[in-house]
Coordinates of C-alpha atoms and ligand atoms in Angstrom, one line a residue:
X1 CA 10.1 -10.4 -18.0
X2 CA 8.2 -7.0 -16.6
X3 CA 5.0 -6.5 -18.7
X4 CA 4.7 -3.8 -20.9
X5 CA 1.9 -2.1 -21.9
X6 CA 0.1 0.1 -24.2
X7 CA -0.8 3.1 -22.5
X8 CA -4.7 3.9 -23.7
X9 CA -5.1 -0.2 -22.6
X10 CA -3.6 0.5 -19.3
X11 CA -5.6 3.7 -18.8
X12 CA -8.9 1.7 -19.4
X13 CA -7.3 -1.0 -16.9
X14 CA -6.9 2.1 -14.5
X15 CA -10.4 3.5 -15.2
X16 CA -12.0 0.4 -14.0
X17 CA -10.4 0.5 -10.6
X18 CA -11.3 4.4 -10.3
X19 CA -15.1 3.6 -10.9
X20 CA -15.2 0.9 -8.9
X21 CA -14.1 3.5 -6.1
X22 CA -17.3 5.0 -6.8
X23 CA -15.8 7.6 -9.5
X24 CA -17.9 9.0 -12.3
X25 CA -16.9 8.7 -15.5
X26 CA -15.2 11.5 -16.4
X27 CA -13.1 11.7 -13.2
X28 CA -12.6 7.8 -13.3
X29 CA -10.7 9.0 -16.6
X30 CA -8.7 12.4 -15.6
X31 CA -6.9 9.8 -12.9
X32 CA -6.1 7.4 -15.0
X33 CA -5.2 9.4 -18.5
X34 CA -3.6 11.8 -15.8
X35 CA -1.4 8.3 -14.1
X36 CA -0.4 7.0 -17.7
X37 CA 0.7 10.1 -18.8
X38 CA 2.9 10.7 -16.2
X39 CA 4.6 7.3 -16.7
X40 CA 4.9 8.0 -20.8
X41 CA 6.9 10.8 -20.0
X42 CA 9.3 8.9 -17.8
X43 CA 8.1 9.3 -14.1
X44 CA 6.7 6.0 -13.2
X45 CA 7.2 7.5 -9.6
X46 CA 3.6 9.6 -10.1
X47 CA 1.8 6.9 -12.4
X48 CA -0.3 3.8 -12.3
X49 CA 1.8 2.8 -9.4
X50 CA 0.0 5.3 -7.4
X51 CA -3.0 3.1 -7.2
X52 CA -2.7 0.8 -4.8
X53 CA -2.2 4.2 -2.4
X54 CA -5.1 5.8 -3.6
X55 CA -7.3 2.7 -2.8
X56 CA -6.0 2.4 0.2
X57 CA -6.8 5.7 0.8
X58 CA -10.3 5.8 -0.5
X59 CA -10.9 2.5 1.8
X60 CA -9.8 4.5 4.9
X61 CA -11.7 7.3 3.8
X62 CA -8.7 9.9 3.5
X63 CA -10.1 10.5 -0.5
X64 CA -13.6 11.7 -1.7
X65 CA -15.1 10.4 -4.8
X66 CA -16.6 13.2 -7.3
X67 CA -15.4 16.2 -4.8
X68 CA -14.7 19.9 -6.4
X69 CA -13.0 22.4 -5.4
X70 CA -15.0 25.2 -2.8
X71 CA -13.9 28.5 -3.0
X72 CA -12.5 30.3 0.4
X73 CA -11.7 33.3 -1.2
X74 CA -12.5 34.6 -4.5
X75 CA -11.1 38.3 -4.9
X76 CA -10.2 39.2 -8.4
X77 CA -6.3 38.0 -8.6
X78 CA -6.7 36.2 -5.3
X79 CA -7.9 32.6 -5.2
X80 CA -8.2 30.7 -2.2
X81 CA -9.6 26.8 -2.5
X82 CA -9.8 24.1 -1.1
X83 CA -9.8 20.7 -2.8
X84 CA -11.7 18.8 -0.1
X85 CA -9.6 15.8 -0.2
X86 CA -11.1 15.4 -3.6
X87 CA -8.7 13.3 -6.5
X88 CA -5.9 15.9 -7.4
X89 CA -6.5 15.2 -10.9
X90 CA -9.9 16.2 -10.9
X91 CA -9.7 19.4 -8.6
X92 CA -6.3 20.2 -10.1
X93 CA -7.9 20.4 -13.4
X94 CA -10.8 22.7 -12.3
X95 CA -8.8 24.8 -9.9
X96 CA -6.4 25.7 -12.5
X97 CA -9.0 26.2 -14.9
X98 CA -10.1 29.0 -12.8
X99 CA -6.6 30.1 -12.0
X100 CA -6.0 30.5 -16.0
X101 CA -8.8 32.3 -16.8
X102 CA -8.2 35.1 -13.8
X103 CA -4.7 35.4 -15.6
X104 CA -6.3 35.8 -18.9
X105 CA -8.6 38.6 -17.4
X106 CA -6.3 40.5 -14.9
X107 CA -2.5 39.9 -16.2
X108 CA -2.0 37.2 -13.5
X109 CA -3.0 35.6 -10.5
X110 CA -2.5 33.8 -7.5
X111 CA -4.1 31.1 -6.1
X112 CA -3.7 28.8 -2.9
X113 CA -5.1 25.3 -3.3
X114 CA -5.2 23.6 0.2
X115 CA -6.4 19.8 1.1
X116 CA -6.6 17.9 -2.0
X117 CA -5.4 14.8 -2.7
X118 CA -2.4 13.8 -4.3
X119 CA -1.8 16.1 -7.4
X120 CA 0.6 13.7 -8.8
X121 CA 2.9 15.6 -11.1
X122 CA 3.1 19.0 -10.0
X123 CA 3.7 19.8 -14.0
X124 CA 0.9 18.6 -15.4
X125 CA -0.6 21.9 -13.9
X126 CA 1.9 24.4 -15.1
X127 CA 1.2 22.4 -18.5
X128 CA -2.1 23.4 -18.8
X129 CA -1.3 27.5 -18.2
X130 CA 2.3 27.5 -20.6
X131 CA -0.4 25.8 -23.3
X132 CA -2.8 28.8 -23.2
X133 CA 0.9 30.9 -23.4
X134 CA 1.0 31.4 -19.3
X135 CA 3.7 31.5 -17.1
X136 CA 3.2 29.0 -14.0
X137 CA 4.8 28.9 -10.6
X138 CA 4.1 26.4 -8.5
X139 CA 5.5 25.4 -4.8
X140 CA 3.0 22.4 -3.1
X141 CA 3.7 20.6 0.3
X142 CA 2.9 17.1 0.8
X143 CA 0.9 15.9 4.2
X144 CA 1.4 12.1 3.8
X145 CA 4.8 10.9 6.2
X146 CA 7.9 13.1 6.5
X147 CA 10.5 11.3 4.3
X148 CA 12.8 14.1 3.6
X149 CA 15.8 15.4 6.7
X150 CA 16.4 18.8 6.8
X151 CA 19.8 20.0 6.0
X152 CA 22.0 18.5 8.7
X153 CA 19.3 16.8 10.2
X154 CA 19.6 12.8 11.2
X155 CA 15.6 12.1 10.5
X156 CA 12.8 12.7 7.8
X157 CA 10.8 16.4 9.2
X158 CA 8.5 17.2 5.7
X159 CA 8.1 15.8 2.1
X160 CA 9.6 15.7 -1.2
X161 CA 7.9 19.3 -1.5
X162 CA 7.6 19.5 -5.4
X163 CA 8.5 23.1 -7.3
X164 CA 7.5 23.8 -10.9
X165 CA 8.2 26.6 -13.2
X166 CA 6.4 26.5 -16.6
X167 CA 7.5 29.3 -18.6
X168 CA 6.1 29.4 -22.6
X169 CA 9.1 29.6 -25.5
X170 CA 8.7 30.8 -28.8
X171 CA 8.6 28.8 -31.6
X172 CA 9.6 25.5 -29.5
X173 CA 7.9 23.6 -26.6
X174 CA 8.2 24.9 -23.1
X175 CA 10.7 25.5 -20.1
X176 CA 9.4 22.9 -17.8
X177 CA 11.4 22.6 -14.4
X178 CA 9.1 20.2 -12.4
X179 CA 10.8 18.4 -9.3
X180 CA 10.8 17.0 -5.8
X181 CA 12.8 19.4 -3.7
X182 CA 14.2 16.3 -2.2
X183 CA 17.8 14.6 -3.7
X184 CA 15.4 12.0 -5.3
X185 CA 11.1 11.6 -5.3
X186 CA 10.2 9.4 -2.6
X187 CA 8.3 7.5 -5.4
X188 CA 11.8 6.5 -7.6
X189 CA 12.9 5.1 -4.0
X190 CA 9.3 2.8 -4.1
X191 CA 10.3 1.6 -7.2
X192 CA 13.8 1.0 -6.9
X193 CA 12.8 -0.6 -3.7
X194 CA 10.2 -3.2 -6.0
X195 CA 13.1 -3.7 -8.7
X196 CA 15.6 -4.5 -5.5
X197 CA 18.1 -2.0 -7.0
X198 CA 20.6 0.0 -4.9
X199 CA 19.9 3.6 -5.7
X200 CA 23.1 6.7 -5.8
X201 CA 25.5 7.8 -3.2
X202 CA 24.6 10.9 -1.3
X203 CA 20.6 10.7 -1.7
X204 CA 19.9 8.7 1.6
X205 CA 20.4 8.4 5.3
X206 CA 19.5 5.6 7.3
X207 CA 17.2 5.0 10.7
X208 CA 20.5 6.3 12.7
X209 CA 21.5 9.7 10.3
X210 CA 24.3 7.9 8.1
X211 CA 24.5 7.8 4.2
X212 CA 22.7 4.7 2.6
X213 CA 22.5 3.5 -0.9
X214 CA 19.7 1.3 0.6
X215 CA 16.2 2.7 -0.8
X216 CA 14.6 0.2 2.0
X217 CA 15.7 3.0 4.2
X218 CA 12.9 5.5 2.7
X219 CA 9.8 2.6 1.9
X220 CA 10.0 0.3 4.9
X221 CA 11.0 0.4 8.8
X222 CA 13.2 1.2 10.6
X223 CA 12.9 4.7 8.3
X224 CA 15.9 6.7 7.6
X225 CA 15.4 9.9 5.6
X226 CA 16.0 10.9 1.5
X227 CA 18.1 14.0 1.7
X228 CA 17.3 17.5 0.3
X229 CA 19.0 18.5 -3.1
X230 CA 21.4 20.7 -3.5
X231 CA 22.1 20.7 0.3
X232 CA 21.2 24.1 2.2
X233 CA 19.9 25.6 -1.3
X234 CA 17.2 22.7 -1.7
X235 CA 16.7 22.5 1.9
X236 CA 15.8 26.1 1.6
X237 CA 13.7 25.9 -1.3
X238 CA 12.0 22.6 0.3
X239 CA 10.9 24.9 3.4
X240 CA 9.2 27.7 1.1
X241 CA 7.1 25.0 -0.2
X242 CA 6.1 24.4 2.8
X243 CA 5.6 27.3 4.1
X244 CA 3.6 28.9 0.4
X245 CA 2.1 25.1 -0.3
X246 CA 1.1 24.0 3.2
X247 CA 1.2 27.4 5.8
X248 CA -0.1 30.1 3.2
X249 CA -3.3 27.9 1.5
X250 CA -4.7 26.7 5.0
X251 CA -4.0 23.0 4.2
X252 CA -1.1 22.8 6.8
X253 CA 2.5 22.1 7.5
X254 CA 3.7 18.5 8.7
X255 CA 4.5 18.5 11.9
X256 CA 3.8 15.0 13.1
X257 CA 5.0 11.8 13.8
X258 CA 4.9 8.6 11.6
X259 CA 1.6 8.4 10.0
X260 CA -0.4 5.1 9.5
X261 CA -2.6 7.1 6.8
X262 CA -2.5 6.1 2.9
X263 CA -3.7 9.3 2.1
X264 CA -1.6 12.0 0.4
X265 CA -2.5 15.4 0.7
X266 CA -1.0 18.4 -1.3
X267 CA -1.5 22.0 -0.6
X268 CA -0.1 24.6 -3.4
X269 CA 0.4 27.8 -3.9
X270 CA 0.0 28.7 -7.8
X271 CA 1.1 32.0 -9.4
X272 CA 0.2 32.0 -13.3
X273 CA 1.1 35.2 -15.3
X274 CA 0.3 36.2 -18.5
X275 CA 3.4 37.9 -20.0
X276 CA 2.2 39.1 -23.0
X277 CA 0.3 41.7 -19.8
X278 CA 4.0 42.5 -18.7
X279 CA 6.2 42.6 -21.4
X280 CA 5.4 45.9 -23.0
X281 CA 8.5 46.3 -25.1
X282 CA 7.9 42.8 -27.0
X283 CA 11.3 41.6 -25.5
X284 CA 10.1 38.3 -23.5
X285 CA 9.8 36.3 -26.5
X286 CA 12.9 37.7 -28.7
X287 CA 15.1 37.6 -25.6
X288 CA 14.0 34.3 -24.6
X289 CA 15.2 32.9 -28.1
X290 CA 18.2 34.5 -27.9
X291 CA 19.3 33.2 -24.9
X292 CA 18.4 29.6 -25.6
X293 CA 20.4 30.3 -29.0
X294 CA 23.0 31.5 -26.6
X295 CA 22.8 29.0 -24.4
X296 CA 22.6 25.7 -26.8
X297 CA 25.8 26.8 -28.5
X298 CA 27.6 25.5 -25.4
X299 CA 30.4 23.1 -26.1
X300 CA 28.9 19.5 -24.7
X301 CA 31.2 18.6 -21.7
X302 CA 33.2 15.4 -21.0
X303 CA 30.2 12.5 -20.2
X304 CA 27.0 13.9 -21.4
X305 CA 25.2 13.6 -24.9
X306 CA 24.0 17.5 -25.0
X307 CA 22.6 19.6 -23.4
X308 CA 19.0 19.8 -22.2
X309 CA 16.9 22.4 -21.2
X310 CA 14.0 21.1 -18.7
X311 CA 11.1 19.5 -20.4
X312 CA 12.8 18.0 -23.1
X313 CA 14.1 14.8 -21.2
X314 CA 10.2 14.0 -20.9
X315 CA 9.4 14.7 -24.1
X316 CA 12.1 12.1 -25.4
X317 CA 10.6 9.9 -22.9
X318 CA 7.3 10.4 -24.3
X319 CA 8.0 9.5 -28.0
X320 CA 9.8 6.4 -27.3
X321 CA 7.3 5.3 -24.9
X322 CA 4.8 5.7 -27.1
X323 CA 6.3 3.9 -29.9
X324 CA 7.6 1.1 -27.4
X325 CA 4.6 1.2 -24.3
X326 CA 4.8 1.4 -21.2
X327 CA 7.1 -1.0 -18.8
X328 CA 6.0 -1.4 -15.5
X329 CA 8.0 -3.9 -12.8
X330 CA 6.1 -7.2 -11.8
X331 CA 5.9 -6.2 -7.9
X332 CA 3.9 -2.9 -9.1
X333 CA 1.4 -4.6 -11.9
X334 CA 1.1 -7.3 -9.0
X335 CA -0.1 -4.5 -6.5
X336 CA -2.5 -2.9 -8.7
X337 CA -3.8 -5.8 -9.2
X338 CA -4.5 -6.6 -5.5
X339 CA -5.9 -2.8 -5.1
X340 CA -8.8 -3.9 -8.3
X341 CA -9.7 -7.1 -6.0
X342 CA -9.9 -5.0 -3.1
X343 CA -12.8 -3.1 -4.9
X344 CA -13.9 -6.3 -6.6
X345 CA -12.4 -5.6 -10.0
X346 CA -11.2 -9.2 -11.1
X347 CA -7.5 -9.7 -11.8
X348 CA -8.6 -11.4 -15.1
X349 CA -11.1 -8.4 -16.4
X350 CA -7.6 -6.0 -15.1
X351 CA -5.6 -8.4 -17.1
X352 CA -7.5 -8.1 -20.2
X353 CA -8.4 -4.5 -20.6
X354 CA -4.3 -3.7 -19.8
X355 CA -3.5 -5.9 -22.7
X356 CA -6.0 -4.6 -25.1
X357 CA -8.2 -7.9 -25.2
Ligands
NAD401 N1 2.4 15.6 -5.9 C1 3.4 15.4 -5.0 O1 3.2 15.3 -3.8 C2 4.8 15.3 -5.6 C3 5.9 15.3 -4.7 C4 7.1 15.2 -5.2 C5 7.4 15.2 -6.6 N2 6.3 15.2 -7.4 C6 6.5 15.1 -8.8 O2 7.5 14.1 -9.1 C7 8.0 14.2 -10.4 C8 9.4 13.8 -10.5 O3 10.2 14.7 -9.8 P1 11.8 14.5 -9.8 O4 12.5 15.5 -9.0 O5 12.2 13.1 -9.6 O6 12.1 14.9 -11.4 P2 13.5 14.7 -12.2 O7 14.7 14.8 -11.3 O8 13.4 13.5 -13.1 O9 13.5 16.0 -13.1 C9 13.5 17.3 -12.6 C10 13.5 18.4 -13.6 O10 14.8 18.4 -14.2 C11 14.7 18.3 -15.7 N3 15.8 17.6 -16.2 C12 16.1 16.3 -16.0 N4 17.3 15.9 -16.6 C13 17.7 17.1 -17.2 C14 18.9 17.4 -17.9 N5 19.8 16.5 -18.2 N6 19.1 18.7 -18.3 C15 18.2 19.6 -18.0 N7 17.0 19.4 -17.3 C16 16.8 18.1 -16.9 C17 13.4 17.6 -15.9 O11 12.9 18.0 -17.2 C18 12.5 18.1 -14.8 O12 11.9 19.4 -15.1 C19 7.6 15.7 -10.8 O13 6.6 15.7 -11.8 C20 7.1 16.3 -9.5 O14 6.0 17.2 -9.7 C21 5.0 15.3 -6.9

């Protein structure tokens, strides 16, 4: 049976292996409160499981302890930063605090975060403007290993290149489009990989360009490649984040071959607008309602449940993992375990504080 877990217990489990990196408190908690929350809300891809990578990263020395973010540029509306291969969840947080409260001031502005580490989910940022009523647009490149072909390419050229679009509602919780510009994150493929499942048709190649249901073919050598989504419209979109996330902030494109590095870099370029500044007439809110009216009155098609707006298949996530914890497969509890030894955390003192004893 794959443990399950309580997810404040498994944040302090998580906590212990970040200070024993050398993290202070407080950051030694915005990793792991920032890793469990991404699994509660369903995307076990950009959680705990992270952890033996960060390690491995902090041991190499591709990721600084108790970093923040130095400014580059700081011209009204304009912010350029760069996270110093700091955590992600620690600059993200205080680059986007600075981000929000230029929007609040001026109406909107746009800021380029370049060479932090992993920022895990990309929506956790655009969370934090939509709950100060913000709109949030995000496009972010990821300097780790390619593991994404281009669109009628036969091998991996750039990363799953996350986009997110936060966008406040009235009267309900938020439009929250957050995903990997590739078919699939490369993270689902880890984990599918550690359960031994086959994963869809039409989301891999293998090492020689043809279609794979293998997700071996995106974890382990000989590599293949995950594919874009949506074909030439993904690919597209995959590029911009390169070129916005990567070119734009000064934390650069991928243009390399295979990496041995742990570390994963993110560069992003952030635009967060106040609309209440725009929307002179009063009409963003009212029309907003009456399109999702609109728009939920939809007849349910052949094979789905309802419909869904993006957002709300976390949230669902959320409440039933938090009634139910937190399931995590043997192979990844069995590698975070290894990462606490490696920084001399004992697998029994891991142990206890993820079940609560
Ligand atoms: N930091 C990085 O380098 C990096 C790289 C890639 C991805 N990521 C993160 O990985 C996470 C997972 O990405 P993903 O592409 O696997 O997500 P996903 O495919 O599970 O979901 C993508 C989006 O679709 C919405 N959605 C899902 N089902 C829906 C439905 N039935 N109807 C309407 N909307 C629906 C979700 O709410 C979400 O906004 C994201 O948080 C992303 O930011 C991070």
């Amino acid at each position: 049976m794959d443990p399950v877990f309580q997810p404040q217990a498994l944040a302090r489990a998580i906590d212990a292996i970040v200070r024993a990196g050398g993290s202070e408190p407080r950051e030694a908690r915005l990793v792991a409160d920032n890793l469990v929350l991404a699994n509660l809300l369903g995307h076990d891809s950009h959680g705990v499981g992270m952890i033996p990578r960060y390690v491995s990263a902090l041991l190499e020395g591709g990721l600084s302890v108790n970093r923040h973010p130095e400014v580059r540029l700081d011209a009204a509306t304009l912010l350029a930063l760069d996270g110093c291969q700091g955590y992600g969840q620690a600059i993200g947080l205080e680059a986007m605090e600075l981000a929000i409260e230029r929007a609040r001031r001026h109406g909107s502005c746009v800021m380029t975060l370049a060479n932090v580490h992993h920022l895990g989910r990309i929506g956790h940022w655009a969370e934090m403007a939509v709950a100060q009523g913000l709109i949030s647009i995000h496009f972010a490149n990821v300097i780790s290993h390619a593991r994404v072909a281009a669109h009628g390419g036969a091998d991996a050229r750039f990363g799953t290149n996350p986009l997110c679009i936060g966008i406040p509602l009235p009267g309900e919780a938020p439009f929250l489009l957050d995903m990997a510009t590739s078919a699939v994150a490369q993270g689902k493929m880890r984990v599918a990989h550690n359960k031994g499942d086959k994963v869809a048709p039409g989301l891999l190649i293998d090492e020689r360009g043809r279609p794979s249901d293998d997700p071996r073919y995106a974890v382990v050598p000989p590599l293949g490649a995950i594919l874009p989504f949506g074909g030439h419209k993904g690919y597209g979109i995959a590029l911009a984040c390169e070129l916005l996330g990567g070119a734009l902030s000064g934390g650069g494109t991928w243009h390399y071959g295979e990496s041995s590095k742990q570390r994963v870099l993110n560069g992003m370029l952030a635009i967060v607008i106040d609309p209440s500044r725009l929307d002179g007439g009063g009409r963003f809110g009212s029309e907003s309602r009456l399109f999702l009216d609109w728009l939920r009155r939809s007849p349910v098609a052949p094979g789905f449940d309802k419909l869904l707006i993006a957002g709300e298949p976390e949230r669902e996530t959320r409440a039933r993992r938090s009634r139910e914890g937190i399931p995590l497969d043997r192979t990844t509890w069995a590698e975070i375990l290894e990462a606490g030894t490696k920084l001399k955390v004992e697998e029994q003192t891991l142990q206890q504080l993820a079940e609560g004893r």
